[in-house]
PDB file of C-alpha atoms in Angstrom:
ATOM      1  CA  UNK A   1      61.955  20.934  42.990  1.00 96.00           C
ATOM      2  CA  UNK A   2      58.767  20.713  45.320  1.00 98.00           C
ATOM      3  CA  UNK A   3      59.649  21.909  48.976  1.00 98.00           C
ATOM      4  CA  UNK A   4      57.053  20.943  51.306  1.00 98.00           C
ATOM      5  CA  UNK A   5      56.111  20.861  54.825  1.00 98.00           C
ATOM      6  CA  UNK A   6      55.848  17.361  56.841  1.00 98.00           C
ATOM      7  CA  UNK A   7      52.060  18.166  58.033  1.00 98.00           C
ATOM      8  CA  UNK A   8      50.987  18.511  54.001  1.00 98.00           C
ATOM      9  CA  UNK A   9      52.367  15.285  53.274  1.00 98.00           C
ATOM     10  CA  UNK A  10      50.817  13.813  55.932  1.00 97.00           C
ATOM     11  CA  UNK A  11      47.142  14.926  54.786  1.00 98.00           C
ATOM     12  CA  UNK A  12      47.510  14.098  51.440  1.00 98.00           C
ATOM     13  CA  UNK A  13      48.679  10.706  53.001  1.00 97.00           C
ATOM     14  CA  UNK A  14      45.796  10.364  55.161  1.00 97.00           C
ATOM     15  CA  UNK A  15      42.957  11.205  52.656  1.00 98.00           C
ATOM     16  CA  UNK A  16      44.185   8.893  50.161  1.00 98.00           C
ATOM     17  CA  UNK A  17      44.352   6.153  52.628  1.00 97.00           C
ATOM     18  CA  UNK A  18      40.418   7.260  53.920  1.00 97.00           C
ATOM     19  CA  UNK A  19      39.499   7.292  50.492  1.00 97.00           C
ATOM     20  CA  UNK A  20      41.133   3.900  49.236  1.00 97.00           C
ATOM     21  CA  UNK A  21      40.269   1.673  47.255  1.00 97.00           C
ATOM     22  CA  UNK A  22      39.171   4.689  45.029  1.00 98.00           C
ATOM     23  CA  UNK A  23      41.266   7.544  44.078  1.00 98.00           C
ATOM     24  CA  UNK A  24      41.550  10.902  46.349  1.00 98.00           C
ATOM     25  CA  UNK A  25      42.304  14.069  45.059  1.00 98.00           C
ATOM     26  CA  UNK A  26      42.812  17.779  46.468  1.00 98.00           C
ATOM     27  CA  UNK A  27      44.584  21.133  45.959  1.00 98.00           C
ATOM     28  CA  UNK A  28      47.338  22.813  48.258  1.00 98.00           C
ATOM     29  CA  UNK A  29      47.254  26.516  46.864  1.00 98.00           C
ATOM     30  CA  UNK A  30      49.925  29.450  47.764  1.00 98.00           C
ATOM     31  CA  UNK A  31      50.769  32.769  46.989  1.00 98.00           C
ATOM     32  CA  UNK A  32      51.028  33.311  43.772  1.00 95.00           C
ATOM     33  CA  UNK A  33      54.436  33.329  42.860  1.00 95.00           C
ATOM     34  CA  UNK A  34      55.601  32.187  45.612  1.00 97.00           C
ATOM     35  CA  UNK A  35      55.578  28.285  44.301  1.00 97.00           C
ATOM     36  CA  UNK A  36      55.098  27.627  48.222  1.00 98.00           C
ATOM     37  CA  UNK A  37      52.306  25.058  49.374  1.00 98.00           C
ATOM     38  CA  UNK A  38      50.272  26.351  52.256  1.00 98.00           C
ATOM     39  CA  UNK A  39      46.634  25.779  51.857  1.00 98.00           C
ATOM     40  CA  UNK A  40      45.538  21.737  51.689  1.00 98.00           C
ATOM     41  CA  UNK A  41      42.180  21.555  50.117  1.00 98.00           C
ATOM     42  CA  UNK A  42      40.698  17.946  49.734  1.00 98.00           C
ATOM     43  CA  UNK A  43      38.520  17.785  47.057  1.00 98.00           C
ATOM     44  CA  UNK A  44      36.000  15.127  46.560  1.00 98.00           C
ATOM     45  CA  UNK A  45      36.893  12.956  43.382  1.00 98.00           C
ATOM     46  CA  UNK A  46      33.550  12.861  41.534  1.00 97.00           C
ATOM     47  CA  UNK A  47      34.281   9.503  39.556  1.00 97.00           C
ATOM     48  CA  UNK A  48      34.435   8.066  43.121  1.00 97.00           C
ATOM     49  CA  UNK A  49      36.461   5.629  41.184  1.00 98.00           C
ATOM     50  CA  UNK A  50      39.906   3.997  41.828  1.00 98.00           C
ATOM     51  CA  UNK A  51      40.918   4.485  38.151  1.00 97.00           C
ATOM     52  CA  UNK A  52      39.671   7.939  37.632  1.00 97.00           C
ATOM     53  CA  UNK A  53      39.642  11.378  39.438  1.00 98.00           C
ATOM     54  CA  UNK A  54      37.546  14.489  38.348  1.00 97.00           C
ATOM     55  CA  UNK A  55      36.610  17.531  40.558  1.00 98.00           C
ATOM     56  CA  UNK A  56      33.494  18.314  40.501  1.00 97.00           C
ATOM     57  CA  UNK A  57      32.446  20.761  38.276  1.00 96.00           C
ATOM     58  CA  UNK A  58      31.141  23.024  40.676  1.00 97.00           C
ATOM     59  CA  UNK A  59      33.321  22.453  43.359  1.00 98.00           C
ATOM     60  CA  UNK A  60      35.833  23.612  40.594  1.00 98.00           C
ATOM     61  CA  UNK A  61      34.670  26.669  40.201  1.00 97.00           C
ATOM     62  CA  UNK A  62      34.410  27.485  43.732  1.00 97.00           C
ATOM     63  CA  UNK A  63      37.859  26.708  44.205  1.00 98.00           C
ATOM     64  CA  UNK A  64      39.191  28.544  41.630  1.00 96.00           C
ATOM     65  CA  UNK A  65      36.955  31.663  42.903  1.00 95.00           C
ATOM     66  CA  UNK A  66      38.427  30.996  46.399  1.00 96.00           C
ATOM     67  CA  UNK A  67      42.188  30.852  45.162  1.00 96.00           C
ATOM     68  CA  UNK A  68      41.443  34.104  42.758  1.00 93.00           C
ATOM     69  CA  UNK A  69      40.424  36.418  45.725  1.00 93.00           C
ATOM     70  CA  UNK A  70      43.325  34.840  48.395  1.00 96.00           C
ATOM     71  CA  UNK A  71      45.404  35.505  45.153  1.00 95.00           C
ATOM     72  CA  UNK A  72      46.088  31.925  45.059  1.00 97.00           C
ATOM     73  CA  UNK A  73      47.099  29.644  42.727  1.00 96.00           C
ATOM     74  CA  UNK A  74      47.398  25.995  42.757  1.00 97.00           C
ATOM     75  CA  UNK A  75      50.863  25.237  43.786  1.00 98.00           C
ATOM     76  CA  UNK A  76      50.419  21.247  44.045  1.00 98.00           C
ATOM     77  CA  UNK A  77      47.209  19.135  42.508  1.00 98.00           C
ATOM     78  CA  UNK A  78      47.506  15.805  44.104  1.00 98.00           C
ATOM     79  CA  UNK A  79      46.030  12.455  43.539  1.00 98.00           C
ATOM     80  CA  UNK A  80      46.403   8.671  44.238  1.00 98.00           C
ATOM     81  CA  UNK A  81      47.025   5.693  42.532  1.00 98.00           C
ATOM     82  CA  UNK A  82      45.453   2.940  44.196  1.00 97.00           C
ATOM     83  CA  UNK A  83      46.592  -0.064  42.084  1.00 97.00           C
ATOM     84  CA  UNK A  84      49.901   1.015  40.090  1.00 97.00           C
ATOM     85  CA  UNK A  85      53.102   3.046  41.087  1.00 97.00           C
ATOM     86  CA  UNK A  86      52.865   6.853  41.757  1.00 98.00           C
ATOM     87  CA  UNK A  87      53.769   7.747  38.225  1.00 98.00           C
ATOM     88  CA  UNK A  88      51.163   9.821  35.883  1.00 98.00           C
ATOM     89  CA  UNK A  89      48.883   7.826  33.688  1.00 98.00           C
ATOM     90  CA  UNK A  90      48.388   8.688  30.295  1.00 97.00           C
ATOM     91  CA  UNK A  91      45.349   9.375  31.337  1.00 96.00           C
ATOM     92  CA  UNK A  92      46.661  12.389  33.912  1.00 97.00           C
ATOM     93  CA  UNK A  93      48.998  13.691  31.141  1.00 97.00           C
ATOM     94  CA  UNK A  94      46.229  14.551  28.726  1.00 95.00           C
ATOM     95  CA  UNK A  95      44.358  16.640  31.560  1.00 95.00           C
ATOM     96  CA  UNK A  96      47.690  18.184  33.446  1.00 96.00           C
ATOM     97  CA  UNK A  97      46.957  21.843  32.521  1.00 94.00           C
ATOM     98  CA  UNK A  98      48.483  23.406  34.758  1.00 94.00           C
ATOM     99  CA  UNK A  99      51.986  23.833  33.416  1.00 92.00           C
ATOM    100  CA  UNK A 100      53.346  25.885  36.832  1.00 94.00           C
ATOM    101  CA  UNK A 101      51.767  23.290  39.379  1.00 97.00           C
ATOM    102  CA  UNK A 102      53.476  20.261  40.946  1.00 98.00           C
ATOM    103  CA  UNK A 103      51.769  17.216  40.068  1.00 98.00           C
ATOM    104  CA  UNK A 104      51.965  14.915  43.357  1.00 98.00           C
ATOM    105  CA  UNK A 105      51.361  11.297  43.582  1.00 98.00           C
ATOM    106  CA  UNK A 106      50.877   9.167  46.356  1.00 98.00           C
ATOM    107  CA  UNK A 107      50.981   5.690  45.614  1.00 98.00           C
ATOM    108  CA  UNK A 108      48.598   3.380  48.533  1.00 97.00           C
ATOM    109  CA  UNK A 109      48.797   0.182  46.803  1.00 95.00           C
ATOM    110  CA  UNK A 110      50.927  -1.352  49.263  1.00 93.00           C
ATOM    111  CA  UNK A 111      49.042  -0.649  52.410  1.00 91.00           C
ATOM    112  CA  UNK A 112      46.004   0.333  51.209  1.00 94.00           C
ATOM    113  CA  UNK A 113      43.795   1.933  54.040  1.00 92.00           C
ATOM    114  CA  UNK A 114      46.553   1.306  56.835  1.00 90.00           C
ATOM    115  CA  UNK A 115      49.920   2.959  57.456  1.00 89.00           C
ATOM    116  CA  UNK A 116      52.843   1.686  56.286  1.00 88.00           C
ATOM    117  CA  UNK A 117      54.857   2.303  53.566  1.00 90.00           C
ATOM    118  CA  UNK A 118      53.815   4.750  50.356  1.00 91.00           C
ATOM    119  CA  UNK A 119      54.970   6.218  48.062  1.00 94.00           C
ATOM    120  CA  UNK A 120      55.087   9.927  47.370  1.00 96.00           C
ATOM    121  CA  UNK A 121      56.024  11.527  43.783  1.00 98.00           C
ATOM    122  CA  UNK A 122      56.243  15.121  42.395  1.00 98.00           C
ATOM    123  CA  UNK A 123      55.780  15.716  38.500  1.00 98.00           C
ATOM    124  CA  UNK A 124      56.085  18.879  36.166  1.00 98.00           C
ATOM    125  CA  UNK A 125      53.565  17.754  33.356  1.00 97.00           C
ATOM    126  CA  UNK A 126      53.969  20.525  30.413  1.00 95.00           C
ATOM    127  CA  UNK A 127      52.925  19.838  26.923  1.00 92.00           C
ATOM    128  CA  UNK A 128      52.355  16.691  27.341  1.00 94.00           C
ATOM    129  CA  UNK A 129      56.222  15.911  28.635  1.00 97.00           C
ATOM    130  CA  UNK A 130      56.185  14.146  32.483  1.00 98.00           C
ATOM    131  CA  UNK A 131      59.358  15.657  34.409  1.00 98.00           C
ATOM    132  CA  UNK A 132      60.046  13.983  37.813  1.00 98.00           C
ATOM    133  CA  UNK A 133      61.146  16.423  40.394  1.00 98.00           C
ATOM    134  CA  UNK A 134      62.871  16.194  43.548  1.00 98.00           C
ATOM    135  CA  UNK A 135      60.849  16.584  46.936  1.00 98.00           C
ATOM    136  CA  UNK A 136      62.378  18.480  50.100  1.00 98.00           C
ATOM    137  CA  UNK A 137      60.501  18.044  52.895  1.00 97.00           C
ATOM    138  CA  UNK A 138      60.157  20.554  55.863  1.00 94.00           C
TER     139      UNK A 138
ATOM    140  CA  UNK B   1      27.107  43.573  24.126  1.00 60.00           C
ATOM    141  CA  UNK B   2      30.111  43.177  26.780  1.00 92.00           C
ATOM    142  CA  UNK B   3      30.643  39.906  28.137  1.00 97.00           C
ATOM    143  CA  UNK B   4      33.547  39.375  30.921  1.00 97.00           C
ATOM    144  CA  UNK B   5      35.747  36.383  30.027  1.00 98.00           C
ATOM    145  CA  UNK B   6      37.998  34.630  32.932  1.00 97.00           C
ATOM    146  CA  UNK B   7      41.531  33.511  31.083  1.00 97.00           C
ATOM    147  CA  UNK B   8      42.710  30.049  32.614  1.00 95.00           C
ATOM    148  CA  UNK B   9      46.471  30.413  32.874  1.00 91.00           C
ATOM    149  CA  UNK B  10      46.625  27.826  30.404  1.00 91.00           C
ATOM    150  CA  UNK B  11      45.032  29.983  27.916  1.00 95.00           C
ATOM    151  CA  UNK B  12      46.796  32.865  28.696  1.00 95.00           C
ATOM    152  CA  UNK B  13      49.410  32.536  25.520  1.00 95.00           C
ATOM    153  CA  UNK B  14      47.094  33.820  23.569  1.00 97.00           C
ATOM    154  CA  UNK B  15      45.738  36.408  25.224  1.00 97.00           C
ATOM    155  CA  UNK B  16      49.479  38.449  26.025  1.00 96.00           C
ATOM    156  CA  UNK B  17      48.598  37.008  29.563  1.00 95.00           C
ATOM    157  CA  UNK B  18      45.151  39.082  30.353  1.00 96.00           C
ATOM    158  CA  UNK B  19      43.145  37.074  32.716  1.00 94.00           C
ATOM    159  CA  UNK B  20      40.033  38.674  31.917  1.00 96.00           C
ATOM    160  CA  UNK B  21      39.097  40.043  28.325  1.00 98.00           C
ATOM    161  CA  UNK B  22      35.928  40.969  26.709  1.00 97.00           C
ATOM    162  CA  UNK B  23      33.829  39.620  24.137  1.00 97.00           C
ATOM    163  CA  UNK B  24      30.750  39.756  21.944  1.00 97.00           C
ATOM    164  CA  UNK B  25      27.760  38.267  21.071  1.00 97.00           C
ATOM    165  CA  UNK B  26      24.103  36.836  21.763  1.00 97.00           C
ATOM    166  CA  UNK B  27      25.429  33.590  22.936  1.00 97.00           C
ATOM    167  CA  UNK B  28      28.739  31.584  24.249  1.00 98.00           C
ATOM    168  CA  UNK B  29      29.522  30.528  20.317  1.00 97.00           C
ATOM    169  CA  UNK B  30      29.418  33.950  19.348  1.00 97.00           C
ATOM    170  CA  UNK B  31      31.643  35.347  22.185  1.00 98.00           C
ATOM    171  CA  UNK B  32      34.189  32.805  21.331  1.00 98.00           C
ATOM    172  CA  UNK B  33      34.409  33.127  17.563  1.00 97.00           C
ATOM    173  CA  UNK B  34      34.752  37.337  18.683  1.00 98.00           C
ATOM    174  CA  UNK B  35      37.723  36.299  20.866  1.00 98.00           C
ATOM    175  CA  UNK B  36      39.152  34.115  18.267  1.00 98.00           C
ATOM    176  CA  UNK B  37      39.463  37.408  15.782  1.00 98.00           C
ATOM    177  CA  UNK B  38      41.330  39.002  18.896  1.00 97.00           C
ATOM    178  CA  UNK B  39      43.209  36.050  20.023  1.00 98.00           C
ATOM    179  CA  UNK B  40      43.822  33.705  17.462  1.00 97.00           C
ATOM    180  CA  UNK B  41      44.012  29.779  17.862  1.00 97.00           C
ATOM    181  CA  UNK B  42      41.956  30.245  21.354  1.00 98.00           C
ATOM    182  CA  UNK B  43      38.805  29.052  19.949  1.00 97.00           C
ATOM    183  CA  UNK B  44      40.030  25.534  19.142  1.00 96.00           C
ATOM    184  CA  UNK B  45      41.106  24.770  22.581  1.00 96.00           C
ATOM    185  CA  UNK B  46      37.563  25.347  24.198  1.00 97.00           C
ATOM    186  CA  UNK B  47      35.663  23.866  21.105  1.00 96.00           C
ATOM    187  CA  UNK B  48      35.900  21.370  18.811  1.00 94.00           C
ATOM    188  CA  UNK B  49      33.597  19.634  16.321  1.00 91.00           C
ATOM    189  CA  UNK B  50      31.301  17.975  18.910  1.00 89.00           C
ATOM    190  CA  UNK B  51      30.601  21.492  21.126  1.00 92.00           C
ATOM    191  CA  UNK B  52      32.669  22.151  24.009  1.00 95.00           C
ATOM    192  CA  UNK B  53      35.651  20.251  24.796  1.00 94.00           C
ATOM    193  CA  UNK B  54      35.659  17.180  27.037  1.00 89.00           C
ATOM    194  CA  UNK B  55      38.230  18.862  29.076  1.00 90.00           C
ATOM    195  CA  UNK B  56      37.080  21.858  29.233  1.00 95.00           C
ATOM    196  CA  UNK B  57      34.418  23.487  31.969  1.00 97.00           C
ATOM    197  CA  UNK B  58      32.849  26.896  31.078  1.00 98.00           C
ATOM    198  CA  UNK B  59      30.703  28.718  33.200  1.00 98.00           C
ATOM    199  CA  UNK B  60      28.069  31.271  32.358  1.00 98.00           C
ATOM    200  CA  UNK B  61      28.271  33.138  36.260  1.00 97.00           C
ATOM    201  CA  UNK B  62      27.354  30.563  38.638  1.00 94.00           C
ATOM    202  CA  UNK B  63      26.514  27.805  36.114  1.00 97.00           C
ATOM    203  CA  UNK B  64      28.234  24.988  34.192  1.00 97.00           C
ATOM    204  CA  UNK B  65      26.656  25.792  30.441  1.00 98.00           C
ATOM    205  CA  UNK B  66      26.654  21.862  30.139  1.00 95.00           C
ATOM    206  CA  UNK B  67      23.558  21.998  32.270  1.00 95.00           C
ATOM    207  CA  UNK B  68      21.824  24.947  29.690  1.00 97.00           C
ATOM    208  CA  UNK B  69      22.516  24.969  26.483  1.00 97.00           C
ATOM    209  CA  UNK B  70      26.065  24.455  26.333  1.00 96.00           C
ATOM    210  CA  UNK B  71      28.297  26.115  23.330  1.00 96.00           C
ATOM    211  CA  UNK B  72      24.456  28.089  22.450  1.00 96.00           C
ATOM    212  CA  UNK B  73      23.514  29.052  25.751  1.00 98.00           C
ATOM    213  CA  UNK B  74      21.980  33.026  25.495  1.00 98.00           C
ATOM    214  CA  UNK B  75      24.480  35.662  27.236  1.00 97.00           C
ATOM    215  CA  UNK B  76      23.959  39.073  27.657  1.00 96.00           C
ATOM    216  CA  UNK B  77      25.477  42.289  28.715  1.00 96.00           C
ATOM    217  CA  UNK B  78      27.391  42.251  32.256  1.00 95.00           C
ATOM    218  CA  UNK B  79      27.406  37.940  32.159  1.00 97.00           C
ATOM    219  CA  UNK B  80      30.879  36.677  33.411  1.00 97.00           C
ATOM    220  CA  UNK B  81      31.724  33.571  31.619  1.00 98.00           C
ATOM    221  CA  UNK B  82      34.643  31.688  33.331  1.00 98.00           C
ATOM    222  CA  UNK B  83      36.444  29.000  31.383  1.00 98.00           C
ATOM    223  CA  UNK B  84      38.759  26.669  33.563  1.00 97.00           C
ATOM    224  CA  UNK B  85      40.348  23.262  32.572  1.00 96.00           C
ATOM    225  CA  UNK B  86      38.742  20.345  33.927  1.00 96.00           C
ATOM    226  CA  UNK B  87      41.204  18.648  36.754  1.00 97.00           C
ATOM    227  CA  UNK B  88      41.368  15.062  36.555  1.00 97.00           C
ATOM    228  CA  UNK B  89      43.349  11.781  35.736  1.00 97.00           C
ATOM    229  CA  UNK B  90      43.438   8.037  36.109  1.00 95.00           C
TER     230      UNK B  90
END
C-alpha cells in the first residue's frame, strides 16, 4: 500500500498537466526505510515525448548523489500517460528497476492541461510482474 | 589498481548487498570482468554483446562513459565508477 500526503498528489497532478501533451516524470524520495514519500522532485523527461519518459542521464546521477547523502531512496517514481489509462506499459515494465519503489501513474487523458478528473495509480513492478496497490491518502 | 564501484540496489543480489565494492583493471571492461569473478552473473546485467546495456547508465566520476569511450574507457586508481539503472517508460 502507498500512503501519501494530499499536497504530493497534487504536484504530481499539476506537472503532468503543465507538461501535457508529453509525458512528465519526477521522484518523491524518503528515508530510507521508512517507505514514506516526503521529497517531490520533478524531473525533466528527456524524450520530451508523450509516449516515452527518460531522465536525463545526468540529472540521474545528480539525483541519485542527492538521495545517497540525505540517505534517501526513491520511495515513489512517477510518470504520466497522456493518451491511455494509468496502467504500466510494457514499455515501463522492462525499465521498473526499482523493486522497493511505488510506481505511480497519473493518467491526464481526460482533461489534458485543465483540471478535472484523473486518474491516479500505484504499482509494485518486480521481475517483470505489475502488482496494483492500494493508495491512502493523507 | 583500486577502483570504487557504486552497487544500484538492483544489483545488490549479487553483491551480499554491499553498495560499494572494489575492482580492477586499466579500463571499465576490465573492472567488470574482476567483479564478475567476485560476484558472479553481475557482468551480464551491465553488458551484453553490443557494449553497455541500453538500460543501463555508468558513470566514470562525473561522466556518463557513453560520452568517452564507453565499456573501454581508461580508469585508474581512486576513479569512482557509479552504475545506476536508467529510469524511464512509455
Amino acid at each position: 500500500m502507498l500512503t501519501i500526503r494530499q499536497d504530493l498528489v497534487d504536484a504530481m497532478v499539476a506537472h503532468a498537466r503543465a507538461d501535457h501533451p508529453d509525458e512528465a516524470c519526477g521522484v518523491i524520495a524518503g528515508p530510507d526505510g521508512s517507505d514514506e514519500p516526503t521529497r517531490f522532485i520533478p524531473m525533466v523527461n528527456a524524450a520530451r515525448s508523450p509516449t516515452f519518459y527518460e531522465f536525463d542521464s545526468m540529472d540521474l546521477l545528480k539525483l541519485y548523489r542527492d538521495m545517497d547523502d540525505n540517505d534517501e531512496v526513491p520511495v515513489v517514481i512517477y510518470h504520466s500517460h497522456t493518451a491511455t489509462e494509468a496502467y504500466p506499459s510494457r514499455t515501463d515494465v522492462s525499465y521498473a528497476s526499482e523493486p522497493e519503489a511505488h510506481y505511480v501513474l497519473v493518467s491526464t487523458r481526460e482533461t489534458g492541461t485543465v483540471d478535472g478528473p484523473y486518474e491516479f495509480r500505484s504499482y509494485r513492478i518486480v521481475d517483470g510482474v505489475i502488482t496494483e496497490e492500494e493508495i491512502t491518502v493523507l | 589498481m583500486a577502483i570504487e564501484v557504486r552497487i544500484p540496489t538492483i544489483l545488490r543480489t549479487y553483491t551480499d548487498g554491499a553498495k560499494l565494492v572494489e575492482g580492477s583493471g586499466a579500463t571499465l571492461a576490465e573492472v567488470l570482468a574482476d567483479l564478475e569473478t567476485r560476484y558472479t552473473g553481475i557482468h551480464e546485467r551491465i553488458v551484453d554483446e553490443a557494449g553497455l546495456r541500453r538500460f543501463v547508465n555508468v558513470y566514470l566520476n562525473d561522466e556518463d562513459v557513453r560520452f568517452l569511450d564507453g565499456i573501454n574507457t581508461a580508469v585508474a586508481d581512486g576513479d569512482v565508477v557509479t552504475v545506476l539503472p536508467a529510469v524511464a517508460g512509455g
